[in-house]
CSV table of C-alpha atoms and ligand atoms in Angstrom, one decimal:
chain,number,residue,atom,x,y,z
A,1,MET,CA,-17.7,-97.5,-129.7
A,2,ARG,CA,-17.3,-98.2,-133.2
A,3,SER,CA,-21.3,-97.5,-133.7
A,4,ASP,CA,-24.1,-97.5,-132.7
A,5,THR,CA,-24.7,-101.2,-134.9
A,6,VAL,CA,-22.1,-102.9,-132.5
A,7,SER,CA,-25.0,-102.8,-129.8
A,8,LYS,CA,-25.9,-107.2,-128.6
A,9,PRO,CA,-29.4,-107.5,-127.8
A,10,THR,CA,-30.8,-108.6,-124.6
A,11,ALA,CA,-31.8,-111.6,-123.1
A,12,ARG,CA,-35.4,-110.0,-123.1
A,13,MET,CA,-35.1,-109.3,-127.4
A,14,ARG,CA,-34.2,-112.6,-127.8
A,15,GLU,CA,-36.8,-114.4,-126.0
A,16,ALA,CA,-39.1,-112.3,-127.7
A,17,MET,CA,-36.8,-113.1,-131.4
A,18,ALA,CA,-37.1,-117.0,-130.2
A,19,ALA,CA,-41.3,-116.3,-129.6
A,20,ALA,CA,-41.9,-114.7,-132.7
A,21,GLU,CA,-44.5,-116.1,-134.7
A,22,VAL,CA,-43.5,-115.7,-138.4
A,23,GLY,CA,-44.6,-116.9,-141.9
A,24,ASP,CA,-42.6,-116.4,-145.1
A,25,ASP,CA,-42.3,-113.4,-145.9
A,26,CYS,CA,-42.2,-113.2,-149.3
A,27,TYR,CA,-45.5,-114.6,-149.6
A,28,GLY,CA,-46.3,-111.8,-147.0
A,29,ASP,CA,-48.0,-113.7,-144.8
A,30,ASP,CA,-45.3,-113.6,-141.8
A,31,PRO,CA,-47.0,-111.7,-139.1
A,32,SER,CA,-44.2,-110.3,-137.6
A,33,VAL,CA,-43.0,-108.6,-140.0
A,34,LEU,CA,-46.4,-106.8,-140.9
A,35,ARG,CA,-46.9,-105.9,-136.9
A,36,LEU,CA,-43.1,-104.4,-137.6
A,37,GLU,CA,-44.1,-102.8,-141.1
A,38,GLN,CA,-47.7,-101.4,-139.6
A,39,GLN,CA,-45.9,-99.9,-135.9
A,40,VAL,CA,-43.3,-97.9,-137.8
A,41,ARG,CA,-45.6,-96.8,-141.0
A,42,GLU,CA,-47.9,-95.4,-138.2
A,43,ARG,CA,-45.2,-93.6,-136.4
A,44,LEU,CA,-43.3,-91.9,-139.1
A,45,GLY,CA,-47.3,-90.9,-140.6
A,46,LYS,CA,-46.8,-93.3,-144.1
A,47,GLU,CA,-49.1,-95.1,-146.0
A,48,ALA,CA,-46.9,-98.6,-146.1
A,49,ALA,CA,-44.1,-100.3,-145.4
A,50,VAL,CA,-41.5,-102.2,-146.4
A,51,PHE,CA,-39.0,-104.2,-143.9
A,52,LEU,CA,-35.0,-104.8,-145.4
A,53,PRO,CA,-32.4,-106.4,-144.3
A,54,SER,CA,-30.7,-103.1,-143.8
A,55,GLY,CA,-30.7,-99.6,-144.6
A,56,THR,CA,-28.1,-99.8,-147.6
A,57,MET,CA,-30.8,-102.0,-149.2
A,58,ALA,CA,-33.7,-99.1,-148.2
A,59,ASN,CA,-31.4,-96.7,-149.5
A,60,GLN,CA,-30.3,-98.1,-152.7
A,61,LEU,CA,-34.0,-99.0,-153.2
A,62,ALA,CA,-35.2,-95.2,-152.1
A,63,VAL,CA,-32.4,-94.6,-155.4
A,64,ALA,CA,-34.0,-97.4,-157.3
A,65,THR,CA,-37.6,-96.5,-156.8
A,66,HIS,CA,-36.8,-93.1,-157.6
A,67,CYS,CA,-34.9,-92.6,-159.8
A,68,GLU,CA,-34.2,-93.6,-164.0
A,69,PRO,CA,-30.8,-95.0,-165.5
A,70,GLY,CA,-29.3,-91.7,-166.4
A,71,GLN,CA,-30.7,-89.4,-163.8
A,72,THR,CA,-28.6,-88.1,-160.4
A,73,ALA,CA,-29.8,-87.6,-156.6
A,74,ALA,CA,-29.3,-84.3,-155.2
A,75,THR,CA,-27.5,-84.8,-151.7
A,76,HIS,CA,-25.1,-83.3,-149.4
A,77,ALA,CA,-22.1,-83.6,-150.1
A,78,THR,CA,-20.9,-86.7,-147.1
A,79,ALA,CA,-23.9,-88.3,-147.5
A,80,HIS,CA,-24.3,-91.9,-146.7
A,81,VAL,CA,-25.3,-93.4,-149.5
A,82,ARG,CA,-22.4,-90.8,-151.4
A,83,ILE,CA,-19.5,-92.3,-149.1
A,84,HIS,CA,-20.2,-95.0,-147.4
A,85,GLU,CA,-22.4,-97.0,-150.2
A,86,ASP,CA,-19.7,-98.8,-152.3
A,87,ALA,CA,-21.1,-96.0,-155.6
A,88,SER,CA,-24.2,-98.1,-155.4
A,89,ALA,CA,-26.3,-96.2,-156.8
A,90,ALA,CA,-24.3,-96.1,-160.1
A,91,ALA,CA,-24.0,-99.5,-160.4
A,92,LEU,CA,-26.8,-100.9,-159.1
A,93,SER,CA,-28.9,-98.4,-160.7
A,94,GLY,CA,-27.1,-96.0,-163.1
A,95,VAL,CA,-27.6,-92.8,-160.9
A,96,GLN,CA,-25.1,-90.7,-160.2
A,97,ILE,CA,-24.9,-88.4,-156.5
A,98,MET,CA,-25.1,-85.2,-157.3
A,99,PRO,CA,-23.2,-83.7,-154.7
A,100,LEU,CA,-24.3,-80.1,-153.2
A,101,GLY,CA,-23.6,-78.1,-149.8
A,102,GLY,CA,-20.9,-79.8,-146.9
A,103,ARG,CA,-20.9,-82.0,-144.3
A,104,THR,CA,-24.7,-80.2,-142.1
A,105,GLY,CA,-26.7,-80.7,-145.0
A,106,TYR,CA,-27.1,-77.7,-148.4
A,107,THR,CA,-29.5,-74.7,-149.4
A,108,SER,CA,-32.8,-74.6,-151.2
A,109,ARG,CA,-30.9,-71.9,-153.3
A,110,ALA,CA,-28.3,-74.8,-154.5
A,111,LEU,CA,-31.2,-76.8,-154.4
A,112,GLU,CA,-32.6,-74.5,-157.2
A,113,GLU,CA,-29.5,-73.0,-158.8
A,114,LEU,CA,-29.0,-77.3,-159.8
A,115,LEU,CA,-32.3,-77.9,-161.3
A,116,ALA,CA,-32.3,-74.5,-163.1
A,117,GLU,CA,-28.8,-76.3,-164.8
A,118,GLU,CA,-31.7,-78.7,-166.0
A,119,ALA,CA,-32.5,-76.6,-168.9
A,120,CYS,CA,-29.3,-76.1,-169.7
A,121,GLY,CA,-28.3,-79.9,-170.9
A,122,TRP,CA,-27.7,-81.4,-166.8
A,123,PRO,CA,-29.1,-84.7,-166.3
A,124,ARG,CA,-32.5,-84.9,-164.6
A,125,VAL,CA,-32.3,-84.9,-160.6
A,126,GLY,CA,-35.5,-87.9,-159.3
A,127,VAL,CA,-34.5,-87.8,-156.4
A,128,VAL,CA,-33.4,-85.1,-153.9
A,129,TRP,CA,-31.8,-86.6,-150.4
A,130,LEU,CA,-31.9,-85.6,-147.2
A,131,GLU,CA,-30.4,-87.4,-143.9
A,132,ASN,CA,-31.4,-87.5,-140.1
A,133,THR,CA,-29.3,-87.7,-138.1
A,134,LEU,CA,-26.0,-86.2,-140.1
A,135,GLY,CA,-23.6,-89.9,-140.0
A,136,ASP,CA,-20.5,-88.6,-141.1
A,137,ALA,CA,-20.8,-84.8,-139.4
A,138,GLY,CA,-21.4,-87.3,-136.0
A,139,GLY,CA,-24.8,-87.4,-135.6
A,140,VAL,CA,-26.2,-84.0,-135.9
A,141,VAL,CA,-29.0,-82.5,-136.3
A,142,TRP,CA,-30.9,-81.2,-140.1
A,143,PRO,CA,-33.9,-79.2,-138.3
A,144,LEU,CA,-36.9,-78.7,-139.7
A,145,ASN,CA,-37.2,-75.5,-139.2
A,146,THR,CA,-34.7,-72.6,-138.9
A,147,ASP,CA,-32.2,-71.6,-142.0
A,148,ASP,CA,-28.7,-70.3,-141.5
A,149,GLU,CA,-26.1,-69.5,-144.4
A,150,GLU,CA,-24.8,-73.1,-145.5
A,151,ARG,CA,-27.4,-75.1,-144.5
A,152,SER,CA,-31.7,-74.8,-144.8
A,153,SER,CA,-34.4,-76.5,-143.1
A,154,LEU,CA,-35.8,-80.0,-144.0
A,155,ARG,CA,-38.9,-78.0,-144.9
A,156,SER,CA,-37.5,-75.4,-147.3
A,157,ILE,CA,-36.0,-78.5,-149.0
A,158,SER,CA,-38.6,-80.3,-149.2
A,159,ALA,CA,-40.7,-77.4,-150.4
A,160,THR,CA,-38.1,-76.2,-153.3
A,161,ALA,CA,-38.2,-79.7,-154.5
A,162,ARG,CA,-42.1,-80.1,-154.5
A,163,ALA,CA,-42.5,-76.8,-156.0
A,164,HIS,CA,-40.4,-78.8,-159.3
A,165,GLY,CA,-42.3,-81.8,-158.6
A,166,ARG,CA,-39.2,-83.7,-157.4
A,167,ALA,CA,-39.2,-86.9,-155.0
A,168,VAL,CA,-37.9,-86.6,-151.8
A,169,HIS,CA,-35.9,-89.2,-150.0
A,170,LEU,CA,-35.5,-88.9,-146.0
A,171,ASP,CA,-32.1,-91.1,-144.8
A,172,GLY,CA,-33.5,-91.9,-141.7
A,173,ALA,CA,-31.2,-94.2,-139.9
A,174,ARG,CA,-31.2,-92.2,-136.9
A,175,LEU,CA,-34.3,-90.4,-137.3
A,176,TRP,CA,-35.5,-91.9,-133.7
A,177,ASN,CA,-32.2,-89.8,-131.9
A,178,ALA,CA,-33.4,-86.5,-134.0
A,179,HIS,CA,-36.9,-87.1,-133.2
A,180,ILE,CA,-35.6,-87.7,-128.8
A,181,ALA,CA,-32.5,-85.4,-129.7
A,182,THR,CA,-35.5,-82.5,-130.6
A,183,GLY,CA,-38.9,-83.3,-129.4
A,184,ASP,CA,-40.0,-83.1,-132.7
A,185,SER,CA,-42.5,-85.7,-133.6
A,186,LEU,CA,-41.9,-88.8,-136.0
A,187,SER,CA,-44.4,-88.3,-138.1
A,188,ASP,CA,-43.0,-84.3,-138.3
A,189,LEU,CA,-39.6,-85.5,-139.7
A,190,ALA,CA,-40.4,-87.9,-142.1
A,191,SER,CA,-43.7,-85.5,-143.0
A,192,VAL,CA,-40.4,-83.6,-145.8
A,193,ALA,CA,-39.9,-87.1,-147.1
A,194,ASP,CA,-41.8,-88.9,-149.6
A,195,THR,CA,-39.9,-92.4,-148.8
A,196,VAL,CA,-38.1,-92.6,-145.4
A,197,SER,CA,-35.6,-95.4,-144.2
A,198,VAL,CA,-35.1,-96.0,-141.0
A,199,ALA,CA,-33.0,-98.5,-138.4
A,200,MET,CA,-34.0,-101.0,-136.6
A,201,SER,CA,-30.2,-102.4,-135.7
A,202,LYS,CA,-28.8,-99.1,-134.6
A,203,GLY,CA,-29.8,-97.4,-131.7
A,204,LEU,CA,-33.0,-99.1,-131.4
A,205,GLY,CA,-30.6,-102.8,-130.2
A,206,ALA,CA,-31.3,-105.1,-132.8
A,207,PRO,CA,-30.1,-107.0,-135.0
A,208,ALA,CA,-30.6,-106.6,-138.2
A,209,GLY,CA,-33.3,-104.8,-140.1
A,210,SER,CA,-34.0,-101.7,-142.0
A,211,VAL,CA,-38.2,-100.6,-142.8
A,212,LEU,CA,-39.1,-98.0,-146.3
A,213,CYS,CA,-41.8,-96.5,-145.3
A,214,GLY,CA,-43.5,-94.2,-148.1
A,215,THR,CA,-46.6,-94.4,-150.1
A,216,SER,CA,-48.5,-97.7,-151.3
A,217,ASP,CA,-47.7,-96.5,-154.9
A,218,LEU,CA,-44.0,-96.3,-153.9
A,219,ILE,CA,-43.8,-99.3,-151.4
A,220,ALA,CA,-45.3,-101.4,-154.3
A,221,ARG,CA,-42.6,-100.2,-156.4
A,222,ALA,CA,-40.0,-100.5,-153.6
A,223,ARG,CA,-41.3,-103.7,-153.4
A,224,GLY,CA,-41.0,-104.5,-157.0
A,225,ARG,CA,-37.5,-104.1,-157.1
A,226,LYS,CA,-36.5,-106.1,-153.6
A,227,HIS,CA,-36.2,-109.7,-154.9
A,228,ALA,CA,-33.7,-108.3,-157.3
A,229,PHE,CA,-31.4,-106.1,-154.9
A,230,GLY,CA,-31.1,-109.4,-152.7
A,231,GLY,CA,-34.3,-108.7,-150.0
A,232,GLY,CA,-36.2,-111.5,-149.9
A,233,LEU,CA,-36.4,-112.9,-146.6
A,234,ARG,CA,-38.2,-116.1,-145.9
A,235,GLN,CA,-38.8,-116.3,-141.6
A,236,ALA,CA,-38.2,-112.5,-141.4
A,237,GLY,CA,-40.2,-112.2,-138.2
A,238,ILE,CA,-37.4,-113.6,-135.9
A,239,LEU,CA,-35.5,-110.2,-137.4
A,240,ALA,CA,-39.1,-107.9,-137.0
A,241,ALA,CA,-39.6,-109.6,-133.9
A,242,GLY,CA,-36.1,-108.0,-132.7
A,243,GLY,CA,-37.2,-104.9,-134.5
A,244,SER,CA,-40.5,-104.3,-132.7
A,245,PHE,CA,-38.7,-104.8,-129.8
A,246,GLY,CA,-36.7,-102.5,-129.7
A,247,LEU,CA,-39.0,-100.0,-130.7
A,248,GLU,CA,-41.2,-100.4,-127.8
A,249,HIS,CA,-38.4,-100.4,-125.2
A,250,HIS,CA,-35.5,-98.9,-126.4
A,251,LEU,CA,-36.8,-95.8,-128.4
A,252,ALA,CA,-36.9,-93.3,-125.1
A,253,GLY,CA,-33.2,-94.6,-123.9
A,254,LEU,CA,-31.6,-92.8,-126.5
A,255,ALA,CA,-31.9,-89.6,-124.1
A,256,ASP,CA,-29.3,-91.9,-122.2
A,257,ASP,CA,-27.4,-92.3,-125.2
A,258,HIS,CA,-26.9,-88.8,-126.1
A,259,ARG,CA,-26.3,-87.4,-121.9
A,260,ARG,CA,-23.3,-89.7,-122.2
A,261,ALA,CA,-22.0,-88.9,-125.3
A,262,ARG,CA,-22.5,-85.3,-124.3
A,263,SER,CA,-20.5,-86.3,-120.5
A,264,LEU,CA,-17.4,-88.0,-122.2
A,265,ALA,CA,-17.3,-84.4,-124.0
A,266,GLY,CA,-17.2,-82.7,-121.6
A,267,ALA,CA,-14.7,-85.0,-119.7
A,268,ILE,CA,-12.1,-85.1,-122.7
A,269,ALA,CA,-12.8,-81.9,-124.2
A,270,SER,CA,-9.8,-80.3,-121.2
A,271,CYS,CA,-7.2,-82.8,-123.9
A,272,PRO,CA,-5.0,-80.6,-125.7
A,273,ALA,CA,-4.6,-81.1,-129.3
A,274,LEU,CA,-8.0,-82.2,-129.8
A,275,ASP,CA,-10.9,-80.3,-130.3
A,276,VAL,CA,-14.3,-82.3,-129.2
A,277,ALA,CA,-17.5,-80.5,-130.9
A,278,THR,CA,-20.8,-80.5,-128.5
A,279,PRO,CA,-22.5,-83.9,-129.7
A,280,SER,CA,-25.9,-83.2,-130.3
A,281,THR,CA,-27.1,-86.8,-130.3
A,282,ASN,CA,-25.0,-90.0,-129.6
A,283,MET,CA,-21.6,-89.6,-131.2
A,284,VAL,CA,-18.3,-87.7,-129.3
A,285,ILE,CA,-16.8,-86.4,-132.2
A,286,ALA,CA,-12.7,-85.5,-131.4
A,287,LYS,CA,-10.5,-83.4,-134.3
A,288,VAL,CA,-7.3,-84.0,-133.2
A,289,ARG,CA,-4.5,-81.0,-133.7
A,290,ALA,CA,-0.5,-80.9,-133.5
A,291,PRO,CA,1.3,-82.6,-132.8
A,292,LEU,CA,-0.7,-85.1,-133.3
A,293,ARG,CA,-0.8,-86.1,-137.4
A,294,GLY,CA,-3.7,-88.0,-137.3
A,295,ALA,CA,-6.8,-89.4,-135.6
A,296,GLU,CA,-5.3,-93.2,-135.7
A,297,GLU,CA,-2.3,-91.8,-133.5
A,298,LEU,CA,-5.6,-92.1,-130.9
A,299,CYS,CA,-7.4,-94.6,-131.7
A,300,GLY,CA,-5.0,-97.4,-131.8
A,301,PRO,CA,-3.8,-96.5,-128.8
A,302,LEU,CA,-7.1,-96.2,-127.2
A,303,ARG,CA,-8.1,-99.6,-129.1
A,304,GLU,CA,-4.8,-101.4,-126.9
A,305,ALA,CA,-6.5,-99.8,-123.7
A,306,GLY,CA,-10.1,-101.3,-124.6
A,307,ILE,CA,-12.2,-98.1,-126.5
A,308,LEU,CA,-13.4,-100.0,-129.8
A,309,CYS,CA,-12.7,-96.7,-132.3
A,310,TYR,CA,-11.6,-95.7,-135.2
A,311,PRO,CA,-11.2,-92.6,-137.2
A,312,ASN,CA,-14.1,-91.0,-138.6
A,313,ARG,CA,-12.4,-89.1,-140.8
A,314,ALA,CA,-8.3,-89.0,-141.3
A,315,GLN,CA,-8.3,-86.4,-138.4
A,316,GLU,CA,-11.5,-87.8,-136.0
A,317,VAL,CA,-11.9,-89.8,-133.8
A,318,ARG,CA,-14.9,-90.5,-133.4
A,319,LEU,CA,-16.8,-92.5,-130.0
A,320,VAL,CA,-20.3,-93.6,-130.3
A,321,PHE,CA,-22.6,-94.2,-127.5
A,322,HIS,CA,-25.4,-97.5,-127.7
A,323,LEU,CA,-27.2,-99.7,-125.6
A,324,GLY,CA,-24.2,-101.2,-125.3
A,325,ILE,CA,-22.5,-98.6,-122.6
A,326,ASN,CA,-23.5,-98.0,-119.2
A,327,ASP,CA,-22.5,-95.1,-116.3
A,328,GLU,CA,-20.3,-97.3,-115.1
A,329,ALA,CA,-18.6,-97.6,-118.3
A,330,LEU,CA,-19.4,-94.4,-119.2
A,331,ASP,CA,-16.6,-93.1,-116.5
A,332,GLU,CA,-14.3,-95.9,-116.9
A,333,ILE,CA,-14.1,-94.7,-120.8
A,334,ALA,CA,-13.3,-91.5,-119.9
A,335,GLU,CA,-10.5,-91.6,-117.4
A,336,ARG,CA,-9.6,-94.8,-119.9
A,337,PHE,CA,-9.9,-92.1,-122.8
A,338,LEU,CA,-7.7,-89.3,-120.9
A,339,ARG,CA,-4.5,-91.8,-119.9
A,340,VAL,CA,-4.4,-93.2,-123.2
A,341,ALA,CA,-4.2,-89.4,-124.9
A,342,ALA,CA,-2.0,-88.2,-121.5
A,343,GLY,CA,0.4,-91.2,-122.8
A,344,VAL,CA,0.2,-90.7,-126.3
A,345,LEU,CA,0.7,-87.2,-126.2
A,346,ALA,CA,3.8,-87.4,-123.7
A,347,ASP,CA,5.6,-89.4,-126.2
A,348,ARG,CA,4.9,-86.7,-128.5
A,349,SER,CA,7.0,-84.2,-126.2
B,1,LIG,C1,-26.0,-97.1,-141.0
B,1,LIG,C2,-26.7,-96.4,-142.1
B,1,LIG,C3,-26.8,-96.0,-143.5
B,1,LIG,C4,-26.7,-98.4,-143.8
B,1,LIG,O1,-27.6,-99.3,-143.1
B,1,LIG,P1,-26.9,-100.7,-143.0
B,1,LIG,O2,-27.9,-101.4,-142.2
B,1,LIG,O3,-25.1,-100.4,-141.9
B,1,LIG,O4,-26.6,-101.0,-144.4
B,1,LIG,C5,-27.1,-95.5,-144.4
B,1,LIG,N1,-27.4,-94.1,-143.6
B,1,LIG,C6,-27.2,-93.9,-143.2
B,1,LIG,C7,-26.8,-92.8,-142.3
B,1,LIG,C8,-26.7,-94.8,-142.0
B,1,LIG,O5,-26.1,-93.7,-140.8
């Protein structure tokens, strides 16, 4: 339950991968890669797509595609590109991250205010960055509509960015989950951005790979940098076939991951010393309070009991559902979790 990246390819996915027709993707003639790129760009309503080894590379190519060195990327405070990519925007592209808002997004007004400072000598915002679902917040959906005080809708931020002539990137590593949770179409969800990255290796269960989509011009630029970033794969169709299989067979099943996450959250909500959020997609986030001092105090014993998990933040236990966890396992997990938590709390008192 460490992440949805840990799910293993199913036997049928492996068969599809073994049978994949391949070419050399660096020459653009791997039919299985071309097929996956077409499937993803059609679903997202974009002109072009490029298959890449990882979501981190997709994001970093988006940074490099939209920004010149010395520019910035405006993101919410805990965007993956800011906190989980080893400061690569700075290291690889000379781009600084400008954090706005909190964990669940930022407002159009905060973006407007940042853009207004450019007239006072602040560096230019080369790309306005969105993420859906929001990883650090625990797979929370960033809605297309409905504004509140802490964050504006994706549509509103996108409109603000575009009114100022700025490019928008959407880190959609878990856009599939947002689609299943909201019922919004993938193309509506993707319409707020010029480039969108999606993972084949998380909820959809493929062993590796992400796809970056956008206009033909932007994707041509990204392809131009792909080799330099180490993304030139050869018979990549074997991996891409895993992605296609996941898209064709595992997308609807994300609803089961979401249902199981809600079910586990309900089961452990009675636990003293835990504040359990209602999951919006496939992650359960349980915040620890006194007498527990940190999430690891619970995560360590949980791992010993066979529930592999790590703190999301120092005070938060994160449990992630994926296609490797069925309903039978769910019952066992809930029972073991409650037993371990009771034991840890009994030791404290
Ligand atoms: C996992 C993830 C990434 C990076 O994907 P990798 O394939 O692990 O490099 C990027 N953004 C978000 C929101 C993610 O959850």
